PDB file of C-alpha atoms in Angstrom:
ATOM      1  CA  MET A   1     150.731  12.404 -53.175  1.00  0.00           C
ATOM      2  CA  LEU A   2     149.586   9.741 -55.679  1.00  0.00           C
ATOM      3  CA  ILE A   3     147.057   8.635 -53.661  1.00  0.00           C
ATOM      4  CA  ALA A   4     145.618  12.308 -53.155  1.00  0.00           C
ATOM      5  CA  GLY A   5     145.972  13.152 -56.876  1.00  0.00           C
ATOM      6  CA  PHE A   6     143.346   9.742 -57.454  1.00  0.00           C
ATOM      7  CA  LEU A   7     141.100  10.959 -54.838  1.00  0.00           C
ATOM      8  CA  PHE A   8     140.853  14.797 -56.375  1.00  0.00           C
ATOM      9  CA  ALA A   9     140.444  13.111 -59.714  1.00  0.00           C
ATOM     10  CA  VAL A  10     137.310  10.967 -58.407  1.00  0.00           C
ATOM     11  CA  MET A  11     136.008  13.855 -56.755  1.00  0.00           C
ATOM     12  CA  ASN A  12     136.168  15.429 -60.096  1.00  0.00           C
ATOM     13  CA  ILE A  13     134.301  12.895 -61.237  1.00  0.00           C
ATOM     14  CA  CYS A  14     132.008  13.246 -58.601  1.00  0.00           C
ATOM     15  CA  VAL A  15     131.227  16.564 -59.400  1.00  0.00           C
ATOM     16  CA  LYS A  16     130.941  16.400 -63.383  1.00  0.00           C
ATOM     17  CA  ASN A  17     127.963  13.813 -62.874  1.00  0.00           C
ATOM     18  CA  LEU A  18     126.091  16.289 -61.019  1.00  0.00           C
ATOM     19  CA  SER A  19     126.032  18.964 -64.033  1.00  0.00           C
ATOM     20  CA  HIS A  20     122.526  18.669 -63.869  1.00  0.00           C
ATOM     21  CA  LEU A  21     122.347  19.987 -60.156  1.00  0.00           C
ATOM     22  CA  PRO A  22     123.262  23.811 -59.634  1.00  0.00           C
ATOM     23  CA  THR A  23     127.056  24.516 -58.651  1.00  0.00           C
ATOM     24  CA  MET A  24     125.680  26.421 -55.684  1.00  0.00           C
ATOM     25  CA  GLU A  25     124.188  22.948 -54.211  1.00  0.00           C
ATOM     26  CA  VAL A  26     126.988  21.051 -54.859  1.00  0.00           C
ATOM     27  CA  VAL A  27     129.241  23.465 -53.198  1.00  0.00           C
ATOM     28  CA  LEU A  28     126.557  23.303 -50.136  1.00  0.00           C
ATOM     29  CA  PHE A  29     126.860  19.897 -49.819  1.00  0.00           C
ATOM     30  CA  ARG A  30     130.474  20.131 -50.080  1.00  0.00           C
ATOM     31  CA  SER A  31     130.566  22.427 -47.094  1.00  0.00           C
ATOM     32  CA  ILE A  32     128.537  21.032 -44.748  1.00  0.00           C
ATOM     33  CA  ILE A  33     130.680  17.855 -44.531  1.00  0.00           C
ATOM     34  CA  SER A  34     133.839  20.268 -44.300  1.00  0.00           C
ATOM     35  CA  LEU A  35     132.372  22.042 -41.481  1.00  0.00           C
ATOM     36  CA  ALA A  36     131.209  18.653 -39.912  1.00  0.00           C
ATOM     37  CA  ILE A  37     134.926  17.376 -40.131  1.00  0.00           C
ATOM     38  CA  CYS A  38     136.641  20.761 -38.728  1.00  0.00           C
ATOM     39  CA  VAL A  39     134.273  21.023 -36.074  1.00  0.00           C
ATOM     40  CA  SER A  40     134.728  17.161 -34.894  1.00  0.00           C
ATOM     41  CA  ILE A  41     138.459  17.686 -34.926  1.00  0.00           C
ATOM     42  CA  LEU A  42     139.242  21.026 -33.729  1.00  0.00           C
ATOM     43  CA  ASN A  43     136.808  20.317 -30.415  1.00  0.00           C
ATOM     44  CA  ARG A  44     138.413  17.279 -30.115  1.00  0.00           C
ATOM     45  CA  ARG A  45     142.150  18.699 -29.881  1.00  0.00           C
ATOM     46  CA  ARG A  46     140.534  21.445 -28.069  1.00  0.00           C
ATOM     47  CA  ILE A  47     141.549  24.580 -30.294  1.00  0.00           C
ATOM     48  CA  PRO A  48     139.949  26.992 -30.304  1.00  0.00           C
ATOM     49  CA  LEU A  49     137.469  28.051 -33.592  1.00  0.00           C
ATOM     50  CA  PHE A  50     137.688  30.896 -34.710  1.00  0.00           C
ATOM     51  CA  GLY A  51     141.528  31.531 -34.297  1.00  0.00           C
ATOM     52  CA  ASN A  52     143.360  34.926 -33.804  1.00  0.00           C
ATOM     53  CA  ASN A  53     143.652  36.992 -36.898  1.00  0.00           C
ATOM     54  CA  LYS A  54     139.540  36.920 -37.585  1.00  0.00           C
ATOM     55  CA  LEU A  55     139.953  39.496 -40.673  1.00  0.00           C
ATOM     56  CA  LEU A  56     142.362  37.332 -42.499  1.00  0.00           C
ATOM     57  CA  LEU A  57     140.951  34.054 -41.941  1.00  0.00           C
ATOM     58  CA  SER A  58     137.405  35.641 -43.322  1.00  0.00           C
ATOM     59  CA  LEU A  59     139.285  37.060 -46.238  1.00  0.00           C
ATOM     60  CA  ARG A  60     141.100  33.755 -46.543  1.00  0.00           C
ATOM     61  CA  GLY A  61     137.321  31.885 -46.441  1.00  0.00           C
ATOM     62  CA  ALA A  62     136.211  34.505 -49.093  1.00  0.00           C
ATOM     63  CA  ALA A  63     138.760  33.931 -51.422  1.00  0.00           C
ATOM     64  CA  GLY A  64     138.096  29.988 -51.099  1.00  0.00           C
ATOM     65  CA  CYS A  65     134.801  30.302 -51.414  1.00  0.00           C
ATOM     66  CA  ILE A  66     134.491  32.232 -54.887  1.00  0.00           C
ATOM     67  CA  GLY A  67     137.796  29.715 -56.045  1.00  0.00           C
ATOM     68  CA  LEU A  68     135.426  26.747 -55.231  1.00  0.00           C
ATOM     69  CA  ILE A  69     132.426  27.961 -56.652  1.00  0.00           C
ATOM     70  CA  GLY A  70     134.425  28.291 -59.613  1.00  0.00           C
ATOM     71  CA  SER A  71     136.211  25.134 -59.460  1.00  0.00           C
ATOM     72  CA  PHE A  72     132.878  23.249 -59.494  1.00  0.00           C
ATOM     73  CA  TYR A  73     131.159  25.281 -62.086  1.00  0.00           C
ATOM     74  CA  THR A  74     134.072  24.598 -64.869  1.00  0.00           C
ATOM     75  CA  LEU A  75     134.785  20.964 -63.867  1.00  0.00           C
ATOM     76  CA  GLN A  76     130.323  20.729 -64.592  1.00  0.00           C
ATOM     77  CA  ASN A  77     130.328  22.769 -68.123  1.00  0.00           C
ATOM     78  CA  ILE A  78     133.720  22.114 -70.153  1.00  0.00           C
ATOM     79  CA  PRO A  79     135.674  19.000 -70.770  1.00  0.00           C
ATOM     80  CA  LEU A  80     137.109  17.418 -67.657  1.00  0.00           C
ATOM     81  CA  ALA A  81     140.605  17.616 -68.601  1.00  0.00           C
ATOM     82  CA  SER A  82     140.037  21.283 -69.632  1.00  0.00           C
ATOM     83  CA  ALA A  83     139.155  22.554 -66.316  1.00  0.00           C
ATOM     84  CA  VAL A  84     141.286  20.613 -64.125  1.00  0.00           C
ATOM     85  CA  THR A  85     143.917  22.362 -66.193  1.00  0.00           C
ATOM     86  CA  ILE A  86     142.901  25.582 -65.918  1.00  0.00           C
ATOM     87  CA  ASN A  87     142.454  25.187 -62.397  1.00  0.00           C
ATOM     88  CA  TYR A  88     145.617  24.362 -61.644  1.00  0.00           C
ATOM     89  CA  LEU A  89     146.652  27.804 -63.095  1.00  0.00           C
ATOM     90  CA  SER A  90     146.886  28.574 -59.081  1.00  0.00           C
ATOM     91  CA  PRO A  91     150.264  28.422 -58.317  1.00  0.00           C
ATOM     92  CA  LEU A  92     150.996  31.337 -61.211  1.00  0.00           C
ATOM     93  CA  PHE A  93     148.626  33.470 -59.728  1.00  0.00           C
ATOM     94  CA  THR A  94     149.771  32.852 -56.191  1.00  0.00           C
ATOM     95  CA  ALA A  95     153.011  34.171 -57.753  1.00  0.00           C
ATOM     96  CA  ILE A  96     152.616  36.865 -59.160  1.00  0.00           C
ATOM     97  CA  LEU A  97     149.615  38.247 -56.308  1.00  0.00           C
ATOM     98  CA  GLY A  98     152.931  37.197 -53.785  1.00  0.00           C
ATOM     99  CA  ILE A  99     154.573  40.378 -55.633  1.00  0.00           C
ATOM    100  CA  PHE A 100     151.880  42.601 -53.697  1.00  0.00           C
ATOM    101  CA  LEU A 101     150.698  40.481 -51.038  1.00  0.00           C
ATOM    102  CA  VAL A 102     153.970  38.828 -48.637  1.00  0.00           C
ATOM    103  CA  LYS A 103     156.681  40.676 -50.424  1.00  0.00           C
ATOM    104  CA  GLN A 104     157.734  37.787 -52.092  1.00  0.00           C
ATOM    105  CA  ALA A 105     160.437  37.897 -54.643  1.00  0.00           C
ATOM    106  CA  ILE A 106     160.307  36.627 -58.359  1.00  0.00           C
ATOM    107  CA  LYS A 107     162.664  36.122 -61.119  1.00  0.00           C
ATOM    108  CA  PRO A 108     162.257  37.788 -64.303  1.00  0.00           C
ATOM    109  CA  ILE A 109     161.617  33.879 -65.993  1.00  0.00           C
ATOM    110  CA  GLN A 110     158.903  33.498 -63.836  1.00  0.00           C
ATOM    111  CA  TYR A 111     157.076  36.409 -66.582  1.00  0.00           C
ATOM    112  CA  VAL A 112     157.995  33.808 -69.162  1.00  0.00           C
ATOM    113  CA  TYR A 113     156.361  31.210 -67.710  1.00  0.00           C
ATOM    114  CA  PHE A 114     152.974  33.065 -67.074  1.00  0.00           C
ATOM    115  CA  LEU A 115     153.018  34.135 -70.684  1.00  0.00           C
ATOM    116  CA  MET A 116     153.573  30.442 -71.465  1.00  0.00           C
ATOM    117  CA  ALA A 117     150.243  29.725 -69.360  1.00  0.00           C
ATOM    118  CA  ILE A 118     148.137  32.268 -70.994  1.00  0.00           C
ATOM    119  CA  THR A 119     149.378  31.530 -74.479  1.00  0.00           C
ATOM    120  CA  GLY A 120     148.437  27.860 -73.517  1.00  0.00           C
ATOM    121  CA  VAL A 121     145.066  28.974 -72.663  1.00  0.00           C
ATOM    122  CA  LEU A 122     144.283  30.535 -75.686  1.00  0.00           C
ATOM    123  CA  ILE A 123     145.276  27.714 -77.748  1.00  0.00           C
ATOM    124  CA  LEU A 124     143.014  25.589 -75.657  1.00  0.00           C
ATOM    125  CA  LYS A 125     140.172  27.651 -75.722  1.00  0.00           C
ATOM    126  CA  GLY A 126     140.779  28.554 -79.651  1.00  0.00           C
ATOM    127  CA  PHE A 127     140.525  25.221 -80.494  1.00  0.00           C
ATOM    128  CA  ASP A 128     137.885  23.949 -78.394  1.00  0.00           C
ATOM    129  CA  THR A 129     134.382  25.203 -79.198  1.00  0.00           C
ATOM    130  CA  ARG A 130     133.096  23.709 -75.896  1.00  0.00           C
ATOM    131  CA  ILE A 131     134.815  26.213 -73.651  1.00  0.00           C
ATOM    132  CA  THR A 132     132.297  29.681 -73.943  1.00  0.00           C
ATOM    133  CA  MET A 133     134.584  32.839 -73.303  1.00  0.00           C
ATOM    134  CA  LEU A 134     132.276  32.745 -70.084  1.00  0.00           C
ATOM    135  CA  ASP A 135     133.381  29.454 -69.077  1.00  0.00           C
ATOM    136  CA  LEU A 136     136.703  30.539 -69.289  1.00  0.00           C
ATOM    137  CA  ALA A 137     136.678  33.602 -67.440  1.00  0.00           C
ATOM    138  CA  VAL A 138     135.254  31.796 -63.974  1.00  0.00           C
ATOM    139  CA  GLY A 139     137.502  29.356 -64.249  1.00  0.00           C
ATOM    140  CA  LEU A 140     140.602  31.922 -64.468  1.00  0.00           C
ATOM    141  CA  THR A 141     138.822  34.113 -61.709  1.00  0.00           C
ATOM    142  CA  ALA A 142     138.670  30.692 -59.900  1.00  0.00           C
ATOM    143  CA  ALA A 143     142.274  30.340 -60.049  1.00  0.00           C
ATOM    144  CA  ILE A 144     142.955  34.217 -58.893  1.00  0.00           C
ATOM    145  CA  PHE A 145     141.084  33.759 -56.025  1.00  0.00           C
ATOM    146  CA  ALA A 146     142.768  30.444 -55.004  1.00  0.00           C
ATOM    147  CA  GLY A 147     145.879  32.518 -55.418  1.00  0.00           C
ATOM    148  CA  LEU A 148     144.768  34.929 -53.164  1.00  0.00           C
ATOM    149  CA  ALA A 149     143.678  32.544 -50.749  1.00  0.00           C
ATOM    150  CA  TYR A 150     146.969  30.795 -50.589  1.00  0.00           C
ATOM    151  CA  ASN A 151     148.744  34.395 -50.238  1.00  0.00           C
ATOM    152  CA  ILE A 152     146.677  34.891 -47.580  1.00  0.00           C
ATOM    153  CA  ILE A 153     147.211  31.499 -45.989  1.00  0.00           C
ATOM    154  CA  ALA A 154     150.689  32.188 -46.374  1.00  0.00           C
ATOM    155  CA  ARG A 155     150.132  35.091 -44.193  1.00  0.00           C
ATOM    156  CA  LEU A 156     148.709  33.220 -41.364  1.00  0.00           C
ATOM    157  CA  LYS A 157     150.776  30.200 -41.431  1.00  0.00           C
ATOM    158  CA  THR A 158     152.806  31.131 -37.782  1.00  0.00           C
ATOM    159  CA  SER A 159     149.546  32.450 -36.129  1.00  0.00           C
ATOM    160  CA  GLU A 160     146.970  30.396 -36.768  1.00  0.00           C
ATOM    161  CA  HIS A 161     146.508  26.604 -37.052  1.00  0.00           C
ATOM    162  CA  PRO A 162     145.778  24.997 -40.047  1.00  0.00           C
ATOM    163  CA  LEU A 163     142.817  23.726 -39.019  1.00  0.00           C
ATOM    164  CA  VAL A 164     141.516  27.141 -38.004  1.00  0.00           C
ATOM    165  CA  ILE A 165     142.163  28.066 -41.437  1.00  0.00           C
ATOM    166  CA  ILE A 166     140.637  25.311 -43.032  1.00  0.00           C
ATOM    167  CA  PHE A 167     137.564  25.884 -40.878  1.00  0.00           C
ATOM    168  CA  TYR A 168     137.015  29.199 -42.224  1.00  0.00           C
ATOM    169  CA  PHE A 169     136.309  28.462 -45.480  1.00  0.00           C
ATOM    170  CA  PRO A 170     133.083  26.694 -45.270  1.00  0.00           C
ATOM    171  CA  LEU A 171     132.107  28.966 -42.631  1.00  0.00           C
ATOM    172  CA  VAL A 172     132.294  31.772 -44.553  1.00  0.00           C
ATOM    173  CA  THR A 173     131.022  30.027 -47.952  1.00  0.00           C
ATOM    174  CA  LEU A 174     127.788  28.260 -46.130  1.00  0.00           C
ATOM    175  CA  PRO A 175     126.209  31.606 -45.949  1.00  0.00           C
ATOM    176  CA  VAL A 176     126.504  32.634 -49.032  1.00  0.00           C
ATOM    177  CA  VAL A 177     125.716  29.255 -51.002  1.00  0.00           C
ATOM    178  CA  SER A 178     123.085  28.578 -48.963  1.00  0.00           C
ATOM    179  CA  ILE A 179     120.610  31.707 -50.138  1.00  0.00           C
ATOM    180  CA  PHE A 180     121.340  31.033 -53.763  1.00  0.00           C
ATOM    181  CA  THR A 181     120.712  27.117 -53.275  1.00  0.00           C
ATOM    182  CA  ILE A 182     117.373  27.938 -51.646  1.00  0.00           C
ATOM    183  CA  LEU A 183     116.832  30.546 -54.426  1.00  0.00           C
ATOM    184  CA  ASN A 184     117.223  27.862 -56.891  1.00  0.00           C
ATOM    185  CA  TRP A 185     116.586  24.347 -55.010  1.00  0.00           C
ATOM    186  CA  ARG A 186     116.525  21.274 -56.874  1.00  0.00           C
ATOM    187  CA  THR A 187     116.733  18.319 -55.162  1.00  0.00           C
ATOM    188  CA  PRO A 188     118.776  15.522 -55.697  1.00  0.00           C
ATOM    189  CA  ILE A 189     117.589  12.155 -56.814  1.00  0.00           C
ATOM    190  CA  GLY A 190     119.096   8.689 -56.100  1.00  0.00           C
ATOM    191  CA  ILE A 191     122.967   8.178 -56.574  1.00  0.00           C
ATOM    192  CA  ASP A 192     123.000  11.860 -56.604  1.00  0.00           C
ATOM    193  CA  TRP A 193     123.173  11.648 -52.975  1.00  0.00           C
ATOM    194  CA  LEU A 194     125.644   9.430 -52.924  1.00  0.00           C
ATOM    195  CA  TYR A 195     127.766  11.792 -55.359  1.00  0.00           C
ATOM    196  CA  LEU A 196     127.121  14.648 -53.052  1.00  0.00           C
ATOM    197  CA  PHE A 197     128.564  12.569 -50.064  1.00  0.00           C
ATOM    198  CA  LEU A 198     131.434  11.585 -51.454  1.00  0.00           C
ATOM    199  CA  ILE A 199     132.701  15.162 -52.928  1.00  0.00           C
ATOM    200  CA  GLY A 200     133.046  15.922 -49.549  1.00  0.00           C
ATOM    201  CA  LEU A 201     134.318  13.018 -47.851  1.00  0.00           C
ATOM    202  CA  LEU A 202     137.140  12.689 -51.208  1.00  0.00           C
ATOM    203  CA  SER A 203     138.223  16.320 -50.901  1.00  0.00           C
ATOM    204  CA  GLN A 204     138.857  15.760 -46.945  1.00  0.00           C
ATOM    205  CA  GLY A 205     140.776  12.852 -48.010  1.00  0.00           C
ATOM    206  CA  ALA A 206     142.872  13.935 -50.461  1.00  0.00           C
ATOM    207  CA  GLN A 207     143.810  17.031 -48.359  1.00  0.00           C
ATOM    208  CA  TYR A 208     144.955  14.998 -45.754  1.00  0.00           C
ATOM    209  CA  PHE A 209     147.096  12.666 -48.032  1.00  0.00           C
ATOM    210  CA  MET A 210     148.597  15.703 -49.769  1.00  0.00           C
ATOM    211  CA  THR A 211     149.563  17.474 -46.175  1.00  0.00           C
ATOM    212  CA  LEU A 212     150.828  14.413 -45.226  1.00  0.00           C
ATOM    213  CA  SER A 213     153.191  14.158 -48.310  1.00  0.00           C
ATOM    214  CA  TYR A 214     154.032  17.784 -47.801  1.00  0.00           C
ATOM    215  CA  GLN A 215     155.491  16.963 -44.202  1.00  0.00           C
ATOM    216  CA  HIS A 216     157.547  14.098 -44.918  1.00  0.00           C
ATOM    217  CA  ALA A 217     158.899  14.322 -48.337  1.00  0.00           C
ATOM    218  CA  ASN A 218     160.897  17.084 -50.425  1.00  0.00           C
ATOM    219  CA  LEU A 219     158.602  19.606 -51.960  1.00  0.00           C
ATOM    220  CA  GLY A 220     160.323  19.376 -55.071  1.00  0.00           C
ATOM    221  CA  LYS A 221     160.233  15.926 -55.348  1.00  0.00           C
ATOM    222  CA  ILE A 222     156.911  15.549 -55.337  1.00  0.00           C
ATOM    223  CA  ALA A 223     155.230  18.712 -56.322  1.00  0.00           C
ATOM    224  CA  SER A 224     154.772  18.065 -59.997  1.00  0.00           C
ATOM    225  CA  LEU A 225     153.366  14.510 -59.100  1.00  0.00           C
ATOM    226  CA  ASN A 226     150.002  16.605 -58.045  1.00  0.00           C
ATOM    227  CA  TYR A 227     149.744  17.401 -61.742  1.00  0.00           C
ATOM    228  CA  LEU A 228     149.048  14.054 -62.484  1.00  0.00           C
ATOM    229  CA  GLY A 229     145.612  14.679 -61.716  1.00  0.00           C
ATOM    230  CA  VAL A 230     145.527  15.717 -65.793  1.00  0.00           C
ATOM    231  CA  ILE A 231     146.827  12.775 -66.724  1.00  0.00           C
ATOM    232  CA  TYR A 232     143.825  11.410 -64.528  1.00  0.00           C
ATOM    233  CA  ALA A 233     141.158  13.906 -66.118  1.00  0.00           C
ATOM    234  CA  ILE A 234     142.191  12.972 -69.784  1.00  0.00           C
ATOM    235  CA  ILE A 235     141.503   8.795 -69.189  1.00  0.00           C
ATOM    236  CA  PHE A 236     138.591   9.704 -66.927  1.00  0.00           C
ATOM    237  CA  GLY A 237     137.098  12.198 -69.117  1.00  0.00           C
ATOM    238  CA  TYR A 238     137.680   9.775 -72.373  1.00  0.00           C
ATOM    239  CA  PHE A 239     135.935   6.736 -70.542  1.00  0.00           C
ATOM    240  CA  PHE A 240     133.279   8.077 -68.429  1.00  0.00           C
ATOM    241  CA  PHE A 241     132.492  11.218 -70.418  1.00  0.00           C
ATOM    242  CA  ASP A 242     133.541  10.437 -74.315  1.00  0.00           C
ATOM    243  CA  GLU A 243     135.205  13.475 -74.100  1.00  0.00           C
ATOM    244  CA  GLN A 244     138.004  14.001 -76.816  1.00  0.00           C
ATOM    245  CA  LEU A 245     140.445  16.294 -77.297  1.00  0.00           C
ATOM    246  CA  SER A 246     141.944  17.897 -80.338  1.00  0.00           C
ATOM    247  CA  ASN A 247     145.817  17.835 -81.002  1.00  0.00           C
ATOM    248  CA  TYR A 248     145.581  22.163 -80.397  1.00  0.00           C
ATOM    249  CA  SER A 249     144.023  21.240 -76.849  1.00  0.00           C
ATOM    250  CA  LEU A 250     146.229  18.997 -75.823  1.00  0.00           C
ATOM    251  CA  ILE A 251     148.973  21.065 -76.671  1.00  0.00           C
ATOM    252  CA  GLY A 252     147.978  23.968 -74.828  1.00  0.00           C
ATOM    253  CA  ILE A 253     147.017  21.567 -71.983  1.00  0.00           C
ATOM    254  CA  LEU A 254     151.013  20.813 -72.176  1.00  0.00           C
ATOM    255  CA  ILE A 255     152.184  24.015 -72.831  1.00  0.00           C
ATOM    256  CA  ILE A 256     150.015  24.892 -69.828  1.00  0.00           C
ATOM    257  CA  LEU A 257     151.101  22.268 -67.459  1.00  0.00           C
ATOM    258  CA  VAL A 258     154.941  22.673 -68.332  1.00  0.00           C
ATOM    259  CA  ALA A 259     155.155  26.402 -67.411  1.00  0.00           C
ATOM    260  CA  VAL A 260     153.237  25.769 -63.745  1.00  0.00           C
ATOM    261  CA  ILE A 261     155.788  23.015 -63.397  1.00  0.00           C
ATOM    262  CA  LEU A 262     158.839  25.125 -64.425  1.00  0.00           C
ATOM    263  CA  ASN A 263     157.518  28.238 -61.891  1.00  0.00           C
ATOM    264  CA  LEU A 264     156.924  26.164 -59.358  1.00  0.00           C
ATOM    265  CA  ARG A 265     160.883  24.537 -59.959  1.00  0.00           C
ATOM    266  CA  THR A 266     161.897  27.956 -59.841  1.00  0.00           C
ATOM    267  CA  LYS A 267     159.790  28.845 -56.738  1.00  0.00           C
ATOM    268  CA  GLN A 268     161.565  26.196 -54.923  1.00  0.00           C
ATOM    269  CA  SER A 269     165.261  26.866 -55.637  1.00  0.00           C
ATOM    270  CA  MET A 270     164.623  30.390 -54.870  1.00  0.00           C
ATOM    271  CA  THR A 271     163.507  29.484 -51.317  1.00  0.00           C
ATOM    272  CA  THR A 272     166.563  26.626 -51.173  1.00  0.00           C
ATOM    273  CA  VAL A 273     168.678  29.782 -51.343  1.00  0.00           C
ATOM    274  CA  ILE A 274     166.974  32.026 -49.181  1.00  0.00           C
ATOM    275  CA  ASP A 275     167.021  29.192 -46.312  1.00  0.00           C
ATOM    276  CA  SER A 276     170.907  28.838 -47.091  1.00  0.00           C
ATOM    277  CA  GLN A 277     171.505  32.571 -46.807  1.00  0.00           C
ATOM    278  CA  ARG A 278     169.183  32.953 -43.589  1.00  0.00           C
ATOM    279  CA  ASN A 279     171.617  29.773 -42.290  1.00  0.00           C
ATOM    280  CA  ASN A 280     174.614  31.052 -42.826  1.00  0.00           C
ATOM    281  CA  ARG A 281     173.628  34.687 -41.116  1.00  0.00           C
ATOM    282  CA  VAL A 282     172.355  32.421 -37.908  1.00  0.00           C
ATOM    283  CA  GLY A 283     175.613  30.404 -38.273  1.00  0.00           C
ATOM    284  CA  ARG A 284     177.789  33.971 -38.337  1.00  0.00           C
TER     285      ARG A 284
END
């Protein structure tokens, strides 16, 4: 998980260094590399590309597309630490949307965590004039659609291979971003090409190591390590982009992180109880 977090953080630096390129163009190159990797692995393993539930898979791809575009936009346009923190709101939206989409139970205390996170966002926005209302709206929209994508994945986990689910993201994203890129093309120059290649490569590597950690360790022990990405972002933002955060902005970031981590721990404890009850019923 530490390796995954570091790779995501380096990827964020690459995206930030491409702020002079249109967001859609950066997403286009990231999607091309992701599609090539997915197709290569799926063909080698002789797994059908298009899966069973094509409608849900397409919806997952569309939600992921909107989430990624919004995420890259915020990385390019607002301070790195603030962008990463806003993107990390997705687990809270996952929990809220899960009530309606996958009939997932939610404890009343989780609403408190949601209000805590919104309070943190308001503090972050109110004391950082570099963040406009448009930037905040795009970031929150990205987090909401990322939460929607996670819920759709939860619906698909028993019927589709994980690689097929991943494959649909670039499959749906490429036609969308290609149109905007053609209309607003800006030719990458020099080191831009290296950054674009690294974005695709680092994101795939980060997802691989994150998946390994979830498969081989207790979720409750390693999930919070994912949020070291904010610490990386604060450090990298300071040294690479000369970004300095006010004390109020740091407080807002801290409140958001505490709210998200507490929400994750609540969900994990609920899952443990449900699994225990299920096992007891099976034993009887």
